[in-house]
Amino acid sequence: MKWTLEVDRVVEKAGFCVQETEQGLVLRTRGDARELFEASPLHVLTLYVCCAMIGANIEADTYLAACDYAPRLSGVTPEKFVDGVQAVLMSEHPEMIAPLAAAGGFSHVGVGGPKRCLGPLSSVPANPAARWWAFLHLCGADVFRASRAMKMDEKMCRTLIVYESLFAYAPPRSMLELKSRLGRLPKFDFNAAAQALSVFAPGWKDAAVLYQKLCESGEPYRISQLAVTAQELTAAGVPARKMKGVLSQLLSAVQRTPALNTPAALLALARTLSA
């Protein structure tokens, strides 16, 4: 984001000002930095949000004060904390969150300073889950514990766990393997995930290509894509106690042979499987 009059007003309203120097933009507090951060630790996080918005550096005294007050972010509500951090991560300069993490700004959620340079963050798709996972990965954090500690919404927590589980194994190397793996996972943006994972493991680039081909083919890989529903299977005589197993086997069948995904074929196969 460029430094415009509108952005300058937002920065000023937050209690900061921007100076243009030979080294670039420099952001500082309008008054005493320690007094501002003492009044509300949330201003520390806002400082980094403003810097990330315009790609500014932080003036030395303001930076030192922010480092000292970073651990006090533990008193900020989880919602405001997550929103602020996400604003930095989704910016054009997500790596600017590094000093805040190094100063203990995430210690209350079990996340320490970065174990590696956060430069790769800008190469990760600007997708909230992708950027969050990459940040936590670079900090060597326990994704499950950290997301729960920050009280992220359930969908985000599940998606971050999916990212972590995907990264724990080799990327799928065939269309069938990809369909089989996706069929067991909740819905999420696999393309963004594959692109994010490829920043740390290049093999995932091929998985992204596979997924594109899968989407173009229209071949089914989830139970919701089957040509019959559970209600129709019940009407066809499949007992409730066998429904889960039958649906799983039907899905496996159409993943291997997409042409089977017709009501007539699946109902006939279901009757055989439930007999």
mmCIF file of C-alpha atoms in Angstrom, residues 172-183 190 204 207 209-212 214 221 255:
data_model
loop_
_atom_site.group_PDB
_atom_site.id
_atom_site.type_symbol
_atom_site.label_atom_id
_atom_site.label_comp_id
_atom_site.label_asym_id
_atom_site.label_seq_id
_atom_site.Cartn_x
_atom_site.Cartn_y
_atom_site.Cartn_z
ATOM 1 C CA PRO A 172 0.511 -36.536 -3.707
ATOM 2 C CA ARG A 173 2.108 -37.754 -6.932
ATOM 3 C CA SER A 174 -0.932 -39.007 -8.820
ATOM 4 C CA MET A 175 -4.497 -37.871 -9.444
ATOM 5 C CA LEU A 176 -5.858 -40.855 -7.522
ATOM 6 C CA GLU A 177 -3.637 -40.159 -4.540
ATOM 7 C CA LEU A 178 -4.722 -36.527 -4.559
ATOM 8 C CA LYS A 179 -8.415 -37.434 -4.738
ATOM 9 C CA SER A 180 -8.030 -39.993 -1.976
ATOM 10 C CA ARG A 181 -6.331 -37.494 0.305
ATOM 11 C CA LEU A 182 -8.749 -34.633 -0.383
ATOM 12 C CA GLY A 183 -11.726 -36.914 0.152
ATOM 13 C CA PHE A 190 -6.061 -26.662 -1.543
ATOM 14 C CA TRP A 204 4.246 -29.261 -3.664
ATOM 15 C CA ALA A 207 0.586 -31.032 -6.382
ATOM 16 C CA VAL A 209 -0.676 -28.549 -10.964
ATOM 17 C CA LEU A 210 -2.413 -31.870 -10.217
ATOM 18 C CA TYR A 211 -5.170 -30.049 -8.357
ATOM 19 C CA GLN A 212 -5.742 -27.690 -11.267
ATOM 20 C CA LEU A 214 -8.537 -32.295 -11.106
ATOM 21 C CA TYR A 221 -13.472 -36.910 -4.915
ATOM 22 C CA GLN A 255 -12.361 -41.910 -7.262
#
